[in-house]
Amino acid sequence: MAYEYAWVHVKFTIPLALLLSVVSYPILNRVHFFQVGSIVVVAFVATLPWDAYLIRRGVWTYPPDAVIGPCLLGVPAEELFFFVVQTYITSLVYILFSKPLLHVVYLQNQRNPPRWIKQAKLAGQLLLGALVLLGERLVRRGGSGTYLGLILVWAPVFALVTWTVAGRFILSLPWPATTLPILLPTVFLWLVDELALGRGTWSIESGTKLGLCLFGALDIEEATFFLVTNTLIVFGMATFDQYLAVIYAFPDLFPTTPRAPTPLMLVQSRLADPSTYDMERVDGIIDAVNWLERKSRSFYMASAAFSGRLRIDLILLYSFCRVADDLVDDHTSSEDEVCAWTSKLGRFLRLRYGQKDIPHDEIGTKDAVLPWPAEIDTYVNGNFPSFARPALKYLPTNLLPCGPLLSLLRGFEMDAKFDVSDQKGVTKFPIENEHALRRYAECVAGTVGELCVSLIIHHCEPDMDEDRMSKLKSAANTMGIALQYVNIARDVEVDAAVGRVYLPTTWLGFEGLTPEMVLKNPSRLAVERLRWLLLRKALELYSGARPAMQLLPSAARGPMIAAVETYMEIGRVMLERDAFQQNQGRATVPTARRLSTALRALVLC
Ligand SMILES: CC(C)=CCC/C(C)=C/CC/C(C)=C/CC/C(C)=C/[C@@H]1[C@@H](COP(=O)(O)OP(=O)(O)O)[C@]1(C)CC/C=C(\C)CC/C=C(\C)CCC=C(C)C
């Protein structure tokens, strides 16, 4: 059939490229476009002369009617398009598998890597070097080994370069993040190639190939070509991610990070001496990711939608909030012990902010982290357990107002009052009415919303006007309260098990209940009605704040909406009840529903 080669693209490669574009669109950002575009250009420039040479050597030929006609250096347009579409497909598959990863975490082996990484990197270099030498021998000998030899003197050279530059980083990544983006497109292209060879769309001249087939009509040389070129693409994408990770991880090396790091920054990242990396900061970020992964599926999944230094700072903020909450509120502390923790945290914050709240217009003037003076180091080491120290040290205080952080501690202090029995030995319940509930939620969650917005403004739109900033912070505060109401509604049983009742005492009274009765039986129908009342109030607050999320900078809008929506989904499934899944007393949202909620938020934001 005429134009057979073009039909191969129309039937196979273009549909897959379009499908991958649609699937990955919600998670792509400006950096990805720059990254994929760069890899495509490099692949095109590196492949064109090699391809032209093979055609001129007669290694492969095309029936005259199989190609449309336009050529560049004798390479048909369809072949040129193949360089682009293959690189595009493999790059998108790599992005889909690597987006959940925080690449900064995998810088940990840049200095003093484990023995197996050193050995594996050396083995890879030796293997690639041996392949180049083998290719040279095959080319020199000519004949049936020519095609394979020409592949091996070309692709492994580029692979050797990227492997030497990024081998440790690539080996540190979870193996599915690199092997699957290599194998899946390779198998797809093997099948396409098998069909094309079988139909005579293109053919490999018999005098230049070994005559061995991987399967069907797929020559071993063709199979090798797709395997090594997809390996090259993935190595190239991973190398790019390594440079980006260095830029995002070290504010002292890169004080500001534009939304798409410049080529100069990438070169500076490449030339940066790993001995200058603040590896203690990398360890602190790893620690924060572990806290997030361990403590909140909602925010852990949502964090993957963010990118760059904003993602790191949100995780560091989460880590501080989580550690502070766990330090203060471990459900067994007395009020004195709780207040001791909150006063230590308060003193830490005042030391960190230099005894005063940094005026807002000074916050975020630069990314370079505030110095960590010996005085604070001594105080933290002398007053906090080792597990808490990284969260305190790496809280991005240079980008955050101190006020909301101090209010967060006030909220934790309210938790402590649950554990206090008055003179008659009667446990007090501080959430006496709806006002106390709102005040508590505002302290522990409304403040967190404001802090998230501070980070978003700094990283995405530092010159935002005051009016819009004020609207965003007010809405974030309200949204935080909504999420906290969902949290309370979800955890009624869990909280009762540790002597906590966050449903207002006045609400309980309307149902003829007391907090003590709720502690005895938190699953009674009357409590269910109050849980529903709280969820409906959460949805009211959410509805009031949700429109303001459209004011968020575009780079963070989708991810932030995804974070909020996946959390609010907990409340929605509770209201639906049929999708409600009790799991050790806590409602959980089925992962598929959580994912679809996040994707819908990212697409429709
Ligand atoms: C994507 C990402 C990593 C975001 C980080 C968000 C963040 C810093 C969360 C900190 C939450 C936290 C541990 C606060 C301490 C007090 C507390 C426990 C609050 C409750 C959170 C639940 O956290 P948990 O770890 O228990 O999670 P699970 O329930 O186990 O899943 C709260 C429910 C409050 C959380 C409140 C927020 C995160 C603020 C929400 C507001 C925004 C995201 C701003 C939205 C912006 C606009 C303009 C409306």
GROMACS .gro file of C-alpha atoms in nm, residues 177-537:
model
  361
  177ALA     CA    1   1.093   0.430   3.751
  178THR     CA    2   1.366   0.356   3.497
  179THR     CA    3   1.324  -0.001   3.376
  180LEU     CA    4   0.952   0.019   3.294
  181PRO     CA    5   0.984   0.341   3.087
  182ILE     CA    6   1.257   0.157   2.894
  183LEU     CA    7   1.083  -0.178   2.853
  184LEU     CA    8   0.722  -0.078   2.788
  185PRO     CA    9   0.789   0.151   2.487
  186THR     CA   10   1.053  -0.096   2.365
  187VAL     CA   11   0.808  -0.386   2.353
  188PHE     CA   12   0.550  -0.161   2.185
  189LEU     CA   13   0.801  -0.059   1.916
  190TRP     CA   14   0.917  -0.419   1.870
  191LEU     CA   15   0.559  -0.513   1.786
  192VAL     CA   16   0.522  -0.216   1.550
  193ASP     CA   17   0.852  -0.302   1.386
  194GLU     CA   18   0.756  -0.667   1.352
  195LEU     CA   19   0.438  -0.563   1.169
  196ALA     CA   20   0.625  -0.318   0.945
  197LEU     CA   21   0.901  -0.563   0.860
  198GLY     CA   22   0.644  -0.834   0.797
  199ARG     CA   23   0.460  -0.604   0.556
  200GLY     CA   24   0.779  -0.487   0.386
  201THR     CA   25   0.734  -0.124   0.495
  202TRP     CA   26   1.107  -0.121   0.546
  203SER     CA   27   1.367  -0.396   0.521
  204ILE     CA   28   1.715  -0.469   0.648
  205GLU     CA   29   1.953  -0.572   0.372
  206SER     CA   30   2.048  -0.935   0.421
  207GLY     CA   31   2.423  -0.876   0.377
  208THR     CA   32   2.439  -0.645   0.679
  209LYS     CA   33   2.249  -0.839   0.943
  210LEU     CA   34   2.311  -1.159   1.138
  211GLY     CA   35   1.989  -1.319   1.020
  212LEU     CA   36   1.871  -1.380   1.376
  213CYS     CA   37   1.521  -1.276   1.483
  214LEU     CA   38   1.400  -1.206   1.836
  215PHE     CA   39   1.060  -1.328   1.723
  216GLY     CA   40   0.870  -1.338   1.394
  217ALA     CA   41   1.038  -1.109   1.143
  218LEU     CA   42   1.195  -0.883   1.411
  219ASP     CA   43   1.568  -0.882   1.345
  220ILE     CA   44   1.784  -0.888   1.655
  221GLU     CA   45   1.944  -0.565   1.533
  222GLU     CA   46   1.610  -0.383   1.524
  223ALA     CA   47   1.524  -0.516   1.869
  224THR     CA   48   1.860  -0.395   1.997
  225PHE     CA   49   1.811  -0.054   1.835
  226PHE     CA   50   1.484   0.015   2.019
  227LEU     CA   51   1.617  -0.117   2.349
  228VAL     CA   52   1.932   0.095   2.346
  229THR     CA   53   1.762   0.410   2.214
  230ASN     CA   54   1.489   0.394   2.479
  231THR     CA   55   1.759   0.337   2.740
  232LEU     CA   56   1.932   0.649   2.611
  233ILE     CA   57   1.610   0.851   2.638
  234VAL     CA   58   1.540   0.739   2.996
  235PHE     CA   59   1.901   0.800   3.099
  236GLY     CA   60   1.876   1.145   2.948
  237MET     CA   61   1.551   1.224   3.133
  238ALA     CA   62   1.698   1.094   3.460
  239THR     CA   63   2.014   1.301   3.413
  240PHE     CA   64   1.793   1.607   3.365
  241ASP     CA   65   1.605   1.522   3.684
  242GLN     CA   66   1.931   1.492   3.874
  243TYR     CA   67   2.030   1.844   3.774
  244LEU     CA   68   1.684   1.974   3.866
  245ALA     CA   69   1.699   1.797   4.201
  246VAL     CA   70   2.024   1.975   4.287
  247ILE     CA   71   1.871   2.311   4.193
  248TYR     CA   72   1.562   2.252   4.406
  249ALA     CA   73   1.737   2.091   4.702
  250PHE     CA   74   1.997   2.352   4.787
  251PRO     CA   75   1.878   2.712   4.835
  252ASP     CA   76   2.230   2.806   4.941
  253LEU     CA   77   2.357   2.703   4.594
  254PHE     CA   78   2.049   2.827   4.404
  255PRO     CA   79   1.880   3.105   4.608
  256THR     CA   80   1.594   3.140   4.361
  257THR     CA   81   1.427   2.885   4.139
  258PRO     CA   82   1.229   3.023   3.844
  259ARG     CA   83   0.932   2.815   3.731
  260ALA     CA   84   1.153   2.663   3.461
  261PRO     CA   85   1.521   2.657   3.554
  262THR     CA   86   1.736   2.812   3.283
  263PRO     CA   87   1.994   2.616   3.080
  264LEU     CA   88   2.261   2.812   3.266
  265MET     CA   89   2.125   2.687   3.598
  266LEU     CA   90   2.132   2.331   3.465
  267VAL     CA   91   2.495   2.374   3.366
  268GLN     CA   92   2.574   2.524   3.708
  269SER     CA   93   2.394   2.230   3.868
  270ARG     CA   94   2.602   1.987   3.663
  271LEU     CA   95   2.924   2.166   3.755
  272ALA     CA   96   2.834   2.195   4.124
  273ASP     CA   97   3.076   1.992   4.330
  274PRO     CA   98   2.885   1.723   4.527
  275SER     CA   99   3.118   1.797   4.820
  276THR     CA  100   2.935   2.132   4.850
  277TYR     CA  101   2.594   1.966   4.875
  278ASP     CA  102   2.427   2.013   5.215
  279MET     CA  103   2.360   1.642   5.258
  280GLU     CA  104   2.220   1.702   5.608
  281ARG     CA  105   1.944   1.899   5.435
  282VAL     CA  106   1.882   1.606   5.201
  283ASP     CA  107   1.852   1.381   5.505
  284GLY     CA  108   1.610   1.631   5.660
  285ILE     CA  109   1.396   1.629   5.346
  286ILE     CA  110   1.402   1.247   5.340
  287ASP     CA  111   1.290   1.250   5.702
  288ALA     CA  112   1.005   1.487   5.617
  289VAL     CA  113   0.892   1.269   5.327
  290ASN     CA  114   0.889   0.968   5.559
  291TRP     CA  115   0.670   1.158   5.808
  292LEU     CA  116   0.430   1.254   5.529
  293GLU     CA  117   0.416   0.905   5.381
  294ARG     CA  118   0.365   0.749   5.722
  295LYS     CA  119   0.107   0.990   5.858
  296SER     CA  120  -0.115   1.111   5.573
  297ARG     CA  121  -0.210   0.928   5.256
  298SER     CA  122  -0.410   1.231   5.148
  299PHE     CA  123  -0.129   1.481   5.159
  300TYR     CA  124   0.134   1.229   5.051
  301MET     CA  125  -0.057   1.162   4.728
  302ALA     CA  126  -0.139   1.530   4.681
  303SER     CA  127   0.223   1.634   4.727
  304ALA     CA  128   0.314   1.441   4.410
  305ALA     CA  129   0.112   1.692   4.207
  306PHE     CA  130   0.342   1.974   4.317
  307SER     CA  131   0.690   2.024   4.180
  308GLY     CA  132   1.008   2.212   4.241
  309ARG     CA  133   1.100   2.379   4.566
  310LEU     CA  134   0.734   2.447   4.653
  311ARG     CA  135   0.680   2.073   4.685
  312ILE     CA  136   0.982   2.043   4.914
  313ASP     CA  137   0.874   2.336   5.133
  314LEU     CA  138   0.517   2.207   5.166
  315ILE     CA  139   0.653   1.872   5.279
  316LEU     CA  140   0.889   2.045   5.525
  317LEU     CA  141   0.593   2.246   5.657
  318TYR     CA  142   0.388   1.929   5.691
  319SER     CA  143   0.675   1.763   5.875
  320PHE     CA  144   0.696   2.048   6.127
  321CYS     CA  145   0.317   2.048   6.183
  322ARG     CA  146   0.309   1.672   6.222
  323VAL     CA  147   0.608   1.652   6.456
  324ALA     CA  148   0.477   1.938   6.666
  325ASP     CA  149   0.134   1.774   6.687
  326ASP     CA  150   0.287   1.441   6.784
  327LEU     CA  151   0.521   1.597   7.039
  328VAL     CA  152   0.244   1.794   7.204
  329ASP     CA  153  -0.052   1.570   7.163
  330ASP     CA  154   0.044   1.210   7.224
  331HIS     CA  155  -0.279   1.159   7.420
  332THR     CA  156  -0.094   1.061   7.736
  333SER     CA  157   0.064   1.393   7.828
  334SER     CA  158  -0.065   1.592   8.121
  335GLU     CA  159  -0.158   1.957   8.064
  336ASP     CA  160   0.173   2.060   8.222
  337GLU     CA  161   0.365   1.834   7.985
  338VAL     CA  162   0.169   1.965   7.686
  339CYS     CA  163   0.229   2.324   7.788
  340ALA     CA  164   0.596   2.242   7.837
  341TRP     CA  165   0.613   2.124   7.476
  342THR     CA  166   0.420   2.418   7.336
  343SER     CA  167   0.636   2.664   7.531
  344LYS     CA  168   0.952   2.491   7.401
  345LEU     CA  169   0.817   2.509   7.046
  346GLY     CA  170   0.716   2.869   7.104
  347ARG     CA  171   1.060   2.957   7.230
  348PHE     CA  172   1.214   2.779   6.932
  349LEU     CA  173   1.001   2.987   6.695
  350ARG     CA  174   1.088   3.313   6.870
  351LEU     CA  175   1.458   3.223   6.854
  352ARG     CA  176   1.421   3.127   6.490
  353TYR     CA  177   1.241   3.452   6.406
  354GLY     CA  178   1.474   3.657   6.620
  355GLN     CA  179   1.226   3.737   6.894
  356LYS     CA  180   0.990   3.910   6.649
  357ASP     CA  181   0.754   3.816   6.374
  358ILE     CA  182   0.914   3.901   6.043
  359PRO     CA  183   0.700   4.171   5.881
  360HIS     CA  184   0.518   4.007   5.596
  361ASP     CA  185   0.674   4.226   5.329
  362GLU     CA  186   1.016   4.095   5.431
  363ILE     CA  187   0.916   3.728   5.412
  364GLY     CA  188   1.016   3.540   5.105
  365THR     CA  189   1.254   3.807   4.983
  366LYS     CA  190   1.498   3.527   4.916
  367ASP     CA  191   1.508   3.152   4.927
  368ALA     CA  192   1.836   3.133   5.104
  369VAL     CA  193   1.752   2.966   5.431
  370LEU     CA  194   1.790   3.175   5.749
  371PRO     CA  195   2.118   3.090   5.925
  372TRP     CA  196   2.097   2.823   6.196
  373PRO     CA  197   2.300   2.982   6.475
  374ALA     CA  198   2.472   2.775   6.742
  375GLU     CA  199   2.232   2.915   7.002
  376ILE     CA  200   1.932   2.760   6.830
  377ASP     CA  201   2.120   2.438   6.763
  378THR     CA  202   2.205   2.409   7.131
  379TYR     CA  203   1.847   2.485   7.231
  380VAL     CA  204   1.697   2.231   6.991
  381ASN     CA  205   1.946   1.958   7.077
  382GLY     CA  206   1.893   2.021   7.446
  383ASN     CA  207   1.513   2.033   7.442
  384PHE     CA  208   1.383   1.812   7.161
  385PRO     CA  209   1.418   1.444   7.085
  386SER     CA  210   1.633   1.350   6.785
  387PHE     CA  211   1.332   1.251   6.571
  388ALA     CA  212   1.196   1.607   6.595
  389ARG     CA  213   1.514   1.803   6.524
  390PRO     CA  214   1.519   1.786   6.140
  391ALA     CA  215   1.157   1.908   6.122
  392LEU     CA  216   1.250   2.211   6.331
  393LYS     CA  217   1.574   2.279   6.151
  394TYR     CA  218   1.433   2.265   5.799
  395LEU     CA  219   1.104   2.446   5.856
  396PRO     CA  220   1.126   2.717   5.585
  397THR     CA  221   1.082   2.999   5.835
  398ASN     CA  222   1.227   3.253   5.592
  399LEU     CA  223   0.912   3.206   5.384
  400LEU     CA  224   0.653   3.179   5.662
  401PRO     CA  225   0.494   3.432   5.899
  402CYS     CA  226   0.548   3.342   6.262
  403GLY     CA  227   0.195   3.429   6.378
  404PRO     CA  228   0.012   3.128   6.231
  405LEU     CA  229   0.281   2.895   6.367
  406LEU     CA  230   0.230   3.033   6.719
  407SER     CA  231  -0.148   2.999   6.677
  408LEU     CA  232  -0.095   2.636   6.576
  409LEU     CA  233   0.067   2.578   6.914
  410ARG     CA  234  -0.230   2.742   7.090
  411GLY     CA  235  -0.451   2.486   6.916
  412PHE     CA  236  -0.238   2.200   7.036
  413GLU     CA  237  -0.266   2.338   7.391
  414MET     CA  238  -0.643   2.313   7.361
  415ASP     CA  239  -0.596   1.941   7.297
  416ALA     CA  240  -0.422   1.911   7.631
  417LYS     CA  241  -0.727   2.031   7.821
  418PHE     CA  242  -0.907   1.708   7.739
  419ASP     CA  243  -0.674   1.528   7.973
  420VAL     CA  244  -0.732   1.753   8.272
  421SER     CA  245  -0.966   1.634   8.546
  422ASP     CA  246  -1.105   1.912   8.760
  423GLN     CA  247  -1.112   1.902   9.141
  424LYS     CA  248  -1.412   1.666   9.139
  425GLY     CA  249  -1.210   1.429   8.914
  426VAL     CA  250  -1.440   1.513   8.623
  427THR     CA  251  -1.263   1.527   8.289
  428LYS     CA  252  -1.312   1.860   8.120
  429PHE     CA  253  -1.405   1.883   7.755
  430PRO     CA  254  -1.276   2.215   7.614
  431ILE     CA  255  -1.494   2.213   7.302
  432GLU     CA  256  -1.788   2.345   7.494
  433ASN     CA  257  -1.973   2.503   7.203
  434GLU     CA  258  -1.950   2.565   6.829
  435HIS     CA  259  -1.743   2.878   6.884
  436ALA     CA  260  -1.479   2.677   7.073
  437LEU     CA  261  -1.485   2.418   6.793
  438ARG     CA  262  -1.433   2.687   6.531
  439ARG     CA  263  -1.156   2.847   6.736
  440TYR     CA  264  -0.979   2.510   6.778
  441ALA     CA  265  -1.007   2.425   6.407
  442GLU     CA  266  -0.886   2.770   6.311
  443CYS     CA  267  -0.578   2.729   6.532
  444VAL     CA  268  -0.475   2.381   6.417
  445ALA     CA  269  -0.581   2.394   6.054
  446GLY     CA  270  -0.682   2.741   5.945
  447THR     CA  271  -0.330   2.850   6.026
  448VAL     CA  272  -0.192   2.565   5.815
  449GLY     CA  273  -0.394   2.684   5.520
  450GLU     CA  274  -0.247   3.033   5.557
  451LEU     CA  275   0.104   2.889   5.579
  452CYS     CA  276   0.050   2.683   5.263
  453VAL     CA  277  -0.062   2.996   5.080
  454SER     CA  278   0.248   3.184   5.201
  455LEU     CA  279   0.468   2.919   5.043
  456ILE     CA  280   0.265   2.918   4.722
  457ILE     CA  281   0.284   3.297   4.689
  458HIS     CA  282   0.658   3.301   4.745
  459HIS     CA  283   0.736   3.026   4.498
  460CYS     CA  284   0.480   3.104   4.231
  461GLU     CA  285   0.390   3.474   4.247
  462PRO     CA  286   0.602   3.671   4.496
  463ASP     CA  287   0.477   4.004   4.363
  464MET     CA  288   0.110   3.922   4.420
  465ASP     CA  289  -0.099   4.226   4.518
  466GLU     CA  290  -0.206   4.260   4.883
  467ASP     CA  291  -0.577   4.237   4.810
  468ARG     CA  292  -0.552   3.902   4.633
  469MET     CA  293  -0.309   3.776   4.899
  470SER     CA  294  -0.553   3.872   5.172
  471LYS     CA  295  -0.845   3.699   4.998
  472LEU     CA  296  -0.636   3.383   4.951
  473LYS     CA  297  -0.523   3.373   5.314
  474SER     CA  298  -0.875   3.427   5.441
  475ALA     CA  299  -1.009   3.152   5.217
  476ALA     CA  300  -0.722   2.921   5.311
  477ASN     CA  301  -0.801   2.975   5.677
  478THR     CA  302  -1.166   2.882   5.615
  479MET     CA  303  -1.066   2.583   5.406
  480GLY     CA  304  -0.838   2.463   5.680
  481ILE     CA  305  -1.131   2.474   5.924
  482ALA     CA  306  -1.339   2.272   5.675
  483LEU     CA  307  -1.070   2.006   5.653
  484GLN     CA  308  -1.036   1.994   6.029
  485TYR     CA  309  -1.413   1.942   6.064
  486VAL     CA  310  -1.382   1.649   5.824
  487ASN     CA  311  -1.091   1.519   6.028
  488ILE     CA  312  -1.295   1.541   6.350
  489ALA     CA  313  -1.602   1.378   6.191
  490ARG     CA  314  -1.389   1.096   6.059
  491ASP     CA  315  -1.207   1.034   6.388
  492VAL     CA  316  -1.500   1.037   6.635
  493GLU     CA  317  -1.433   0.676   6.737
  494VAL     CA  318  -1.056   0.709   6.729
  495ASP     CA  319  -1.068   1.026   6.942
  496ALA     CA  320  -1.316   0.871   7.189
  497ALA     CA  321  -1.077   0.583   7.239
  498VAL     CA  322  -0.823   0.830   7.378
  499GLY     CA  323  -1.072   1.031   7.583
  500ARG     CA  324  -1.133   1.307   7.328
  501VAL     CA  325  -1.469   1.444   7.216
  502TYR     CA  326  -1.441   1.731   6.968
  503LEU     CA  327  -1.817   1.749   6.903
  504PRO     CA  328  -1.932   2.059   7.097
  505THR     CA  329  -2.084   1.981   7.434
  506THR     CA  330  -2.382   2.203   7.346
  507TRP     CA  331  -2.446   1.992   7.035
  508LEU     CA  332  -2.439   1.677   7.246
  509GLY     CA  333  -2.690   1.834   7.480
  510PHE     CA  334  -2.938   1.880   7.195
  511GLU     CA  335  -2.925   1.502   7.156
  512GLY     CA  336  -2.951   1.437   7.529
  513LEU     CA  337  -2.589   1.327   7.537
  514THR     CA  338  -2.286   1.415   7.747
  515PRO     CA  339  -1.922   1.379   7.642
  516GLU     CA  340  -1.885   1.093   7.886
  517MET     CA  341  -2.169   0.909   7.709
  518VAL     CA  342  -1.992   0.958   7.377
  519LEU     CA  343  -1.673   0.812   7.524
  520LYS     CA  344  -1.870   0.507   7.631
  521ASN     CA  345  -2.045   0.460   7.296
  522PRO     CA  346  -1.923   0.685   7.011
  523SER     CA  347  -2.112   0.488   6.748
  524ARG     CA  348  -2.465   0.557   6.870
  525LEU     CA  349  -2.713   0.699   6.620
  526ALA     CA  350  -2.732   1.036   6.795
  527VAL     CA  351  -2.356   1.078   6.748
  528GLU     CA  352  -2.400   0.983   6.381
  529ARG     CA  353  -2.648   1.271   6.344
  530LEU     CA  354  -2.396   1.513   6.494
  531ARG     CA  355  -2.121   1.373   6.274
  532TRP     CA  356  -2.341   1.447   5.974
  533LEU     CA  357  -2.414   1.797   6.109
  534LEU     CA  358  -2.039   1.861   6.134
  535LEU     CA  359  -1.980   1.728   5.782
  536ARG     CA  360  -2.249   1.952   5.640
  537LYS     CA  361  -2.087   2.250   5.812
   0.00000   0.00000   0.00000
